[in-house]
C-alpha atoms as an extended CHARMM CRD file, in Angstrom:
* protein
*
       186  EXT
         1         1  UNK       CA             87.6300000000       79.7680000000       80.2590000000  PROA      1               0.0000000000
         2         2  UNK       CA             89.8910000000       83.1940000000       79.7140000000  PROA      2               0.0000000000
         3         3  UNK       CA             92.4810000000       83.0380000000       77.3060000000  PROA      3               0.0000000000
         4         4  UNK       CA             95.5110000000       84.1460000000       79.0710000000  PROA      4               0.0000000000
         5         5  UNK       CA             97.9270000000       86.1390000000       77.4940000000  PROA      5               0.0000000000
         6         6  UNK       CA            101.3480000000       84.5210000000       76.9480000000  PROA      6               0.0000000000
         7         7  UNK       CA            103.9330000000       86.8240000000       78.6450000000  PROA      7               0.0000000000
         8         8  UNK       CA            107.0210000000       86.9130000000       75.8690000000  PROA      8               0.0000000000
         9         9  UNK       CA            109.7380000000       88.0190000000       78.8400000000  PROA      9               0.0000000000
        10        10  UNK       CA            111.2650000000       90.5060000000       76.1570000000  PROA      10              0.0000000000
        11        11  UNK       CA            110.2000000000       93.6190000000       77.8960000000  PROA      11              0.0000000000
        12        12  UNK       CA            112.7940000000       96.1180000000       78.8620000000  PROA      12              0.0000000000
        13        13  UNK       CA            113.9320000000       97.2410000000       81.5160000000  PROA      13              0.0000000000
        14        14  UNK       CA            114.6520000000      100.6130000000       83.0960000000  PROA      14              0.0000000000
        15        15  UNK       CA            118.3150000000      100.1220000000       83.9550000000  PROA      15              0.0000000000
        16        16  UNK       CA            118.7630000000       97.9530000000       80.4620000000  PROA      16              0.0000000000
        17        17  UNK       CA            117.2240000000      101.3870000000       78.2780000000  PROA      17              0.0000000000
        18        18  UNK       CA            119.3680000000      103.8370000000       80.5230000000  PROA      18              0.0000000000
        19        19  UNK       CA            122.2740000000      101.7900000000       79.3660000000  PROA      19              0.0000000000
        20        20  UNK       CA            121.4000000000      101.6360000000       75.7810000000  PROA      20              0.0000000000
        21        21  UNK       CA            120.4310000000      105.7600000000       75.6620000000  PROA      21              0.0000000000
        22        22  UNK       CA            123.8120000000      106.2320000000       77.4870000000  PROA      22              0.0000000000
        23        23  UNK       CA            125.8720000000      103.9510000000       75.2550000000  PROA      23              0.0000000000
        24        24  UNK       CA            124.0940000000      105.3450000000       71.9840000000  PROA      24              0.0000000000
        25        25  UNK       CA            124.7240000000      108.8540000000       73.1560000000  PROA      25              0.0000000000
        26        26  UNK       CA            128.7350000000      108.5210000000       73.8960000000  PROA      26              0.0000000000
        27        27  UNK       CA            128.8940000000      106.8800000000       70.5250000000  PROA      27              0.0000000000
        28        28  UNK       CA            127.0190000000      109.7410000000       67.9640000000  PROA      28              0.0000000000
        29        29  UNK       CA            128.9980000000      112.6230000000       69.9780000000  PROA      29              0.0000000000
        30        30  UNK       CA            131.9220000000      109.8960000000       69.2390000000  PROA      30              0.0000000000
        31        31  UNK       CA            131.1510000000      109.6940000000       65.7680000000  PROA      31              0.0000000000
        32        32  UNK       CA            130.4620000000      113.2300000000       64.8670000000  PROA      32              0.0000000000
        33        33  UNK       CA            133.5840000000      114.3210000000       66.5790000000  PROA      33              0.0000000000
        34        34  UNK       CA            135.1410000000      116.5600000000       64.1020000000  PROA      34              0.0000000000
        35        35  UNK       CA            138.6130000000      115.3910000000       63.4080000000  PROA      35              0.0000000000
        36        36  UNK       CA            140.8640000000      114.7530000000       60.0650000000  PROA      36              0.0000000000
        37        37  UNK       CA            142.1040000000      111.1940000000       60.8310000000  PROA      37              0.0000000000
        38        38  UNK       CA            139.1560000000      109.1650000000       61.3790000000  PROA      38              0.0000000000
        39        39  UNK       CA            136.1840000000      111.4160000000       59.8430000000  PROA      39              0.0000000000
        40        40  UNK       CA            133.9040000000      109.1600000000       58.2440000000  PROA      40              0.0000000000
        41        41  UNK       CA            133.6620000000      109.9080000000       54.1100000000  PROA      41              0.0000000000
        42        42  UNK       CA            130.3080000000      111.1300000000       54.0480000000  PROA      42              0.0000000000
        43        43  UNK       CA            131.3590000000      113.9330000000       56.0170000000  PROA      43              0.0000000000
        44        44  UNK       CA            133.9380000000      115.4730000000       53.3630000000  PROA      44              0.0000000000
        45        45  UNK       CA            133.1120000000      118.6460000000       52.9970000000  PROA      45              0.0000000000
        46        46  UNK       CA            131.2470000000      119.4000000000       56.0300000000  PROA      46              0.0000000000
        47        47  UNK       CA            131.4810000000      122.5900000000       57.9870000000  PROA      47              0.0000000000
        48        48  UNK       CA            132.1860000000      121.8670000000       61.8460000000  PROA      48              0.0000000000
        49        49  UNK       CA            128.8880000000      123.3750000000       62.3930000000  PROA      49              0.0000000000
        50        50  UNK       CA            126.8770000000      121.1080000000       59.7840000000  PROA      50              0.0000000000
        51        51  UNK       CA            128.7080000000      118.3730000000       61.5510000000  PROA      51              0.0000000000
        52        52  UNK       CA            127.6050000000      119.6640000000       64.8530000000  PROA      52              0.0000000000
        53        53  UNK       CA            123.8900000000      120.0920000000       63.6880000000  PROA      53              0.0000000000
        54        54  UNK       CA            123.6140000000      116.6350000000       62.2270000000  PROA      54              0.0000000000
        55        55  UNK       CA            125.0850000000      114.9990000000       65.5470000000  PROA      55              0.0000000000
        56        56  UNK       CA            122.2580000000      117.5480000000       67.6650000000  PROA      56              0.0000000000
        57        57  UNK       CA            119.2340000000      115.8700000000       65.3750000000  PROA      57              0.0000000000
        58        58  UNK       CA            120.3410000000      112.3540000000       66.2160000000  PROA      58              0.0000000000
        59        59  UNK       CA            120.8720000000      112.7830000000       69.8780000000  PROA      59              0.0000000000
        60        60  UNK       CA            117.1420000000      114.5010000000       69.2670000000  PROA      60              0.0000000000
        61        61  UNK       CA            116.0850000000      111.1660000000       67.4820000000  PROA      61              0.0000000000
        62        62  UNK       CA            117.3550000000      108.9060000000       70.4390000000  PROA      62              0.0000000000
        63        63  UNK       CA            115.8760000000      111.0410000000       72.9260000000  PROA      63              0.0000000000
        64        64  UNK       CA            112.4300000000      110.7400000000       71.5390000000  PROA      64              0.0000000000
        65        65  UNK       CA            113.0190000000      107.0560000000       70.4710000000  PROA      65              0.0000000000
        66        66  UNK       CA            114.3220000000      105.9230000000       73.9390000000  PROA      66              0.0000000000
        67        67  UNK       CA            111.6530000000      108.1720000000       75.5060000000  PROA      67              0.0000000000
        68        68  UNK       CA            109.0280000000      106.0050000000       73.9860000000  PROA      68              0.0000000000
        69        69  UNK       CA            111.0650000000      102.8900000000       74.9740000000  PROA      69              0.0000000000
        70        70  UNK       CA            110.4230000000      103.9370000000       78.7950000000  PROA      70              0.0000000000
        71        71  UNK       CA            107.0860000000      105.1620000000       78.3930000000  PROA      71              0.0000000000
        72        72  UNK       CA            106.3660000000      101.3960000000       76.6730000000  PROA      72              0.0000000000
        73        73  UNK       CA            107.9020000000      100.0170000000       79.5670000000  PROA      73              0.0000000000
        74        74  UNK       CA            105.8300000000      102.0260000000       82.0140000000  PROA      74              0.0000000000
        75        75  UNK       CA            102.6870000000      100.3580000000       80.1210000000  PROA      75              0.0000000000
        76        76  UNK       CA            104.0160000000       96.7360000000       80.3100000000  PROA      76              0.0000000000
        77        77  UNK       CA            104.5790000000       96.8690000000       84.0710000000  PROA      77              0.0000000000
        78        78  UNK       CA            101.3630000000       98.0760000000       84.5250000000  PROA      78              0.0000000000
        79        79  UNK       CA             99.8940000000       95.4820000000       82.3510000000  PROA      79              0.0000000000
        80        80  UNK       CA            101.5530000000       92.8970000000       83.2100000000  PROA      80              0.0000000000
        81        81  UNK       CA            100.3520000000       93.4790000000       87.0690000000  PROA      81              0.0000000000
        82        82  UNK       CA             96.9660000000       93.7610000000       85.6790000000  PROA      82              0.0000000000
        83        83  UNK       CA             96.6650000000       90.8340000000       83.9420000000  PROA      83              0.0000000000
        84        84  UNK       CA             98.2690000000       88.8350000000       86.8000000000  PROA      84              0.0000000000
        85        85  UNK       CA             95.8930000000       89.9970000000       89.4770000000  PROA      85              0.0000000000
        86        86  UNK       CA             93.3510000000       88.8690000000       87.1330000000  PROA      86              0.0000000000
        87        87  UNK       CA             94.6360000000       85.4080000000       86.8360000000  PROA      87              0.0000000000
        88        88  UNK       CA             95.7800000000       84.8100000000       90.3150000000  PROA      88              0.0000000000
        89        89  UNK       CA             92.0190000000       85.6640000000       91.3980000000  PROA      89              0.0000000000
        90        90  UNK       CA             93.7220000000       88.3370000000       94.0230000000  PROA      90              0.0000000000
        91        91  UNK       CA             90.8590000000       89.6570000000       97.1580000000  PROA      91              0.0000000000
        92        92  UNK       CA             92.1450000000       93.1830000000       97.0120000000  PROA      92              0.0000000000
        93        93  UNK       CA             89.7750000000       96.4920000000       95.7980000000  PROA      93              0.0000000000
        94        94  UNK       CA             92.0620000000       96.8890000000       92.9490000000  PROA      94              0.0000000000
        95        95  UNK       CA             92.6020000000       92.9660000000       91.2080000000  PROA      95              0.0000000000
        96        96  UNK       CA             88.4900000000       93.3470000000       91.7740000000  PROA      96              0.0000000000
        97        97  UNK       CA             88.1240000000       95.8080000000       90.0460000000  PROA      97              0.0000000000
        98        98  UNK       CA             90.6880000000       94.5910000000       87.3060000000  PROA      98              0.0000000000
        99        99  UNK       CA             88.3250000000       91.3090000000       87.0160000000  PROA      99              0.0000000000
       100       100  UNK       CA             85.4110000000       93.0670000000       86.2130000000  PROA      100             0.0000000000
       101       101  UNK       CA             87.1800000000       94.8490000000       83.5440000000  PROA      101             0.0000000000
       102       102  UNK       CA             88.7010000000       91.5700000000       81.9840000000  PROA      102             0.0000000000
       103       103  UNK       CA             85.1400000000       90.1500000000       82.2530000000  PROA      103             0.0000000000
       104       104  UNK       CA             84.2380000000       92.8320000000       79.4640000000  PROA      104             0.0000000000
       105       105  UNK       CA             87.5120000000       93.3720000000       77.6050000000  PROA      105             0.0000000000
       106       106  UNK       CA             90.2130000000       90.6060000000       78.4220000000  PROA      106             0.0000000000
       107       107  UNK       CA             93.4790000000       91.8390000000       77.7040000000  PROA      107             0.0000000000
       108       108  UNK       CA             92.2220000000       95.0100000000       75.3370000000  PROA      108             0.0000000000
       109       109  UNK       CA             91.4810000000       96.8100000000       78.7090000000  PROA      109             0.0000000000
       110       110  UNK       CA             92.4300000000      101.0360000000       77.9750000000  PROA      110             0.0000000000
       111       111  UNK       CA             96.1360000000      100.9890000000       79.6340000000  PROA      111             0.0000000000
       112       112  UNK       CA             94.5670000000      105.0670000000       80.6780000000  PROA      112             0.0000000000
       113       113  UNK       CA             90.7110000000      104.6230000000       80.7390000000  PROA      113             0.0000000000
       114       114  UNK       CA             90.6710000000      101.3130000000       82.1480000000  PROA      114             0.0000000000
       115       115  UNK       CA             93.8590000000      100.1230000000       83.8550000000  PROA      115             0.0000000000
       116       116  UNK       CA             95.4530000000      104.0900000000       85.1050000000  PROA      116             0.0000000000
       117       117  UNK       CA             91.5070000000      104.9440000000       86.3060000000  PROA      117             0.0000000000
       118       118  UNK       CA             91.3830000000      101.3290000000       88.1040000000  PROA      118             0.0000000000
       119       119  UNK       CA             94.5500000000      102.3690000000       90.0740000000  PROA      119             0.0000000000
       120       120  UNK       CA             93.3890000000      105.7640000000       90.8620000000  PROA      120             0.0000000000
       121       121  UNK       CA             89.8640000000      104.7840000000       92.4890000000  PROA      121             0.0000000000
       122       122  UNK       CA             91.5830000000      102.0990000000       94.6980000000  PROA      122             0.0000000000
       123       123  UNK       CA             94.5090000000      102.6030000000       95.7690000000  PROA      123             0.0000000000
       124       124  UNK       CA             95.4680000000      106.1600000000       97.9150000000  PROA      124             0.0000000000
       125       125  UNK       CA             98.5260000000      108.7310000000       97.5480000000  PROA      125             0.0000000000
       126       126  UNK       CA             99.1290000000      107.6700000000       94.4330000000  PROA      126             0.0000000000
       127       127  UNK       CA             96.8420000000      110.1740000000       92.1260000000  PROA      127             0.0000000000
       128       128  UNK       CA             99.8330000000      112.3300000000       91.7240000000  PROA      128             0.0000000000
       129       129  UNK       CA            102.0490000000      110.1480000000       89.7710000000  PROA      129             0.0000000000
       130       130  UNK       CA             98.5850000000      108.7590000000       88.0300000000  PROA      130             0.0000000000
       131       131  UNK       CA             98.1410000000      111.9580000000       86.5900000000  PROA      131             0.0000000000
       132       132  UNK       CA            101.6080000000      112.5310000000       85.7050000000  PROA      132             0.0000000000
       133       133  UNK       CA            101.4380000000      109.2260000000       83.7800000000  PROA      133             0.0000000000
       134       134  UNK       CA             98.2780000000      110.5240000000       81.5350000000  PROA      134             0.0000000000
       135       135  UNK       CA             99.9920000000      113.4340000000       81.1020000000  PROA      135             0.0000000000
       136       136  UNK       CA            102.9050000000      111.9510000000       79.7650000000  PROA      136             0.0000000000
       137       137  UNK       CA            101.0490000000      109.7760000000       77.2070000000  PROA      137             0.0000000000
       138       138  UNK       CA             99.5180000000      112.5650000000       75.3890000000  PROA      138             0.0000000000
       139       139  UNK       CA            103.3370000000      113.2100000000       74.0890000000  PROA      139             0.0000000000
       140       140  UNK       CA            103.6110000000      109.1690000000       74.2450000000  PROA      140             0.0000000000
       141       141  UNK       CA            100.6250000000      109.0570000000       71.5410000000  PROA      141             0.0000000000
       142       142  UNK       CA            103.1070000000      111.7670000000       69.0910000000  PROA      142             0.0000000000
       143       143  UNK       CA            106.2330000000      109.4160000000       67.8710000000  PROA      143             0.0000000000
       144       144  UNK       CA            103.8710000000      106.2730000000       68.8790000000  PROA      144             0.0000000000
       145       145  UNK       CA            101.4000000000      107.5000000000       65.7390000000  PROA      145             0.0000000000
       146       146  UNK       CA            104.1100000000      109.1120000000       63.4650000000  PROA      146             0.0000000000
       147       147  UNK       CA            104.8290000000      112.6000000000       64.5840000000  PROA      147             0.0000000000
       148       148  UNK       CA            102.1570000000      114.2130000000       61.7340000000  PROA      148             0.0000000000
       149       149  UNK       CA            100.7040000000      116.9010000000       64.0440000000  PROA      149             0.0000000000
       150       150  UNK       CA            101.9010000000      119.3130000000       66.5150000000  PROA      150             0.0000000000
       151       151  UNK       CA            101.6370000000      117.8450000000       69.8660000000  PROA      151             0.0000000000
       152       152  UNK       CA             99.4400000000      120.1740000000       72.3490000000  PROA      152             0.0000000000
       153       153  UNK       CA            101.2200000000      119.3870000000       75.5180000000  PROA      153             0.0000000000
       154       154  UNK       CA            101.0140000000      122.7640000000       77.3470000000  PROA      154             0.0000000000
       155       155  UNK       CA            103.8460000000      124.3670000000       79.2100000000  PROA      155             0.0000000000
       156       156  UNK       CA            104.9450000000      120.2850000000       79.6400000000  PROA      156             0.0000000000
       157       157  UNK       CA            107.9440000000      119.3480000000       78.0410000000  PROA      157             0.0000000000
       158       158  UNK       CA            108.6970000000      115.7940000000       77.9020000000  PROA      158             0.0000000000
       159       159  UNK       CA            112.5200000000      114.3770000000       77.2580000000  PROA      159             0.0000000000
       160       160  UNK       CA            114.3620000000      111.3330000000       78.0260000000  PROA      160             0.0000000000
       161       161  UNK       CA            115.2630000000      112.7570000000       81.1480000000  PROA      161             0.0000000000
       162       162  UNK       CA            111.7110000000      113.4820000000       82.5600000000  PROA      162             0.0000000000
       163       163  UNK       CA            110.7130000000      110.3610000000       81.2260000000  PROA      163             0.0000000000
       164       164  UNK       CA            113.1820000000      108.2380000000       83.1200000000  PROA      164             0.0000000000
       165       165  UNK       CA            112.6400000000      110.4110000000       86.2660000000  PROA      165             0.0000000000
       166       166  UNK       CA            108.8760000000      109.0620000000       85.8190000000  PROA      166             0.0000000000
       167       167  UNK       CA            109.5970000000      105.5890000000       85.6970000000  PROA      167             0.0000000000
       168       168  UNK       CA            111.6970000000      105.3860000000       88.4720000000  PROA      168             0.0000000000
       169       169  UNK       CA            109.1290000000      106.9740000000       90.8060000000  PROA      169             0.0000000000
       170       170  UNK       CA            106.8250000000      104.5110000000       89.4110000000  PROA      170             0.0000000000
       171       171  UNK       CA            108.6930000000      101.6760000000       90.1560000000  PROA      171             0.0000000000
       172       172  UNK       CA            108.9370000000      103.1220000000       93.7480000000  PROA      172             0.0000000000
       173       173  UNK       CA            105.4210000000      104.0970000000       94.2330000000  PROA      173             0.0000000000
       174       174  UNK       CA            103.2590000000      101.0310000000       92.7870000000  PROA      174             0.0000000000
       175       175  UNK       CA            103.2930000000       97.5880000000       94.5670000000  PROA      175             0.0000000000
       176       176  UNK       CA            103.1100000000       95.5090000000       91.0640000000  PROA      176             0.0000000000
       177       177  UNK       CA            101.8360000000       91.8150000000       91.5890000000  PROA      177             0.0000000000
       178       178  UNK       CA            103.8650000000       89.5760000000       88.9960000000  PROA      178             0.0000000000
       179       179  UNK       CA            106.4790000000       91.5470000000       88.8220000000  PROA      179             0.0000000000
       180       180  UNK       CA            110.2560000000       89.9300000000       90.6330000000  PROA      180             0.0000000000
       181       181  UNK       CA            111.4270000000       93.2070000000       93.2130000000  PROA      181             0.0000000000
       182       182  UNK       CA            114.4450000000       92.1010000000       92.2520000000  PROA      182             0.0000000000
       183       183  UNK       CA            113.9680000000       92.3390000000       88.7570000000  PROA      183             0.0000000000
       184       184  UNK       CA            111.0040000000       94.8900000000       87.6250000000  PROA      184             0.0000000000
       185       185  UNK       CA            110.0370000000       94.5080000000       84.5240000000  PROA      185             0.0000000000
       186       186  UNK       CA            109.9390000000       98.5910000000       84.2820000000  PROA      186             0.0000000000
């Protein structure tokens, strides 16, 4: 018998890590508001412009970090679907295709070589945004692994922005199995 992964229900949301990068980002340009009544001590003796650089490298930091929060969340729908068309033993070219794969590696499937491909040989108009979501994980893979090297991304250049703009034409363009319409898990 397979052993079925246990599905923790503590995956984000979209709309909950739009709130959270909005809220974070009206409270650092808060915070590093220069002003003499409420300045915070560590920032005696700053220039405005220090001030203003140290605010610019933590909205850069919660870019990146709630980047990788959507891009995580782009994996977990997909995963989640895969796993559940495995279980529920659905007829379709795709879920086929996803069984074979759990035959050989369970729940370790590739989320790109196996799961992504998978999508791409059955399923039509949807190699666009496929290839757009491999794209996107090659700048996934730099603050997932540390941010040691310089990232070779090409002319692509990935934000919070782009990111977000990814997952919601995901969420419109793949019919996920397991996954409440009413509540996606992206």
């Amino acid at each position: 018998m397979v052993k079925k992964v246990s599905f923790s229900k503590q995956h984000q949301e979209i709309s909950q890590i739009e709130v959270y990068y909005t809220d974070m980002k009206e409270a650092a340009r808060e915070y590093f508001k220069p002003r003499t009544e409420k300045l915070p001590e560590r920032f005696l003796g700053y220039t405005i412009s220090e001030l203003n650089n140290e605010r610019d490298e933590r909205l850069a930091e919660l870019d990146r970090t709630s980047s990788l929060s959507i891009l995580s969340a782009i994996e977990a729908a997909f995963r989640i679907d895969y796993l559940q068309r495995c279980y529920k033993k659905k007829k379709d070219s795709l879920s086929r295709a996803f069984r074979k794969i759990h035959k050989r590696k369970g729940s370790k499937a590739s989320f790109e070589d196996d799961i992504l491909s998978a999508w791409k040989e059955n399923s039509s108009g949807a190699n666009k945004v496929l290839e757009d979501i491999k794209r996107v994980y090659k700048y996934r893979h730099w603050p997932a692994h540390g941010r040691y090297w310089e990232p070779k991304l090409g002319r692509a250049k990935y934000d919070y922005q782009s990111t977000y703009q990814l997952a919601q034409i995901v969420i419109n363009s793949f019919p996920f199995h397991g996954i409440d319409a009413r509540r996606p898990y992206l």
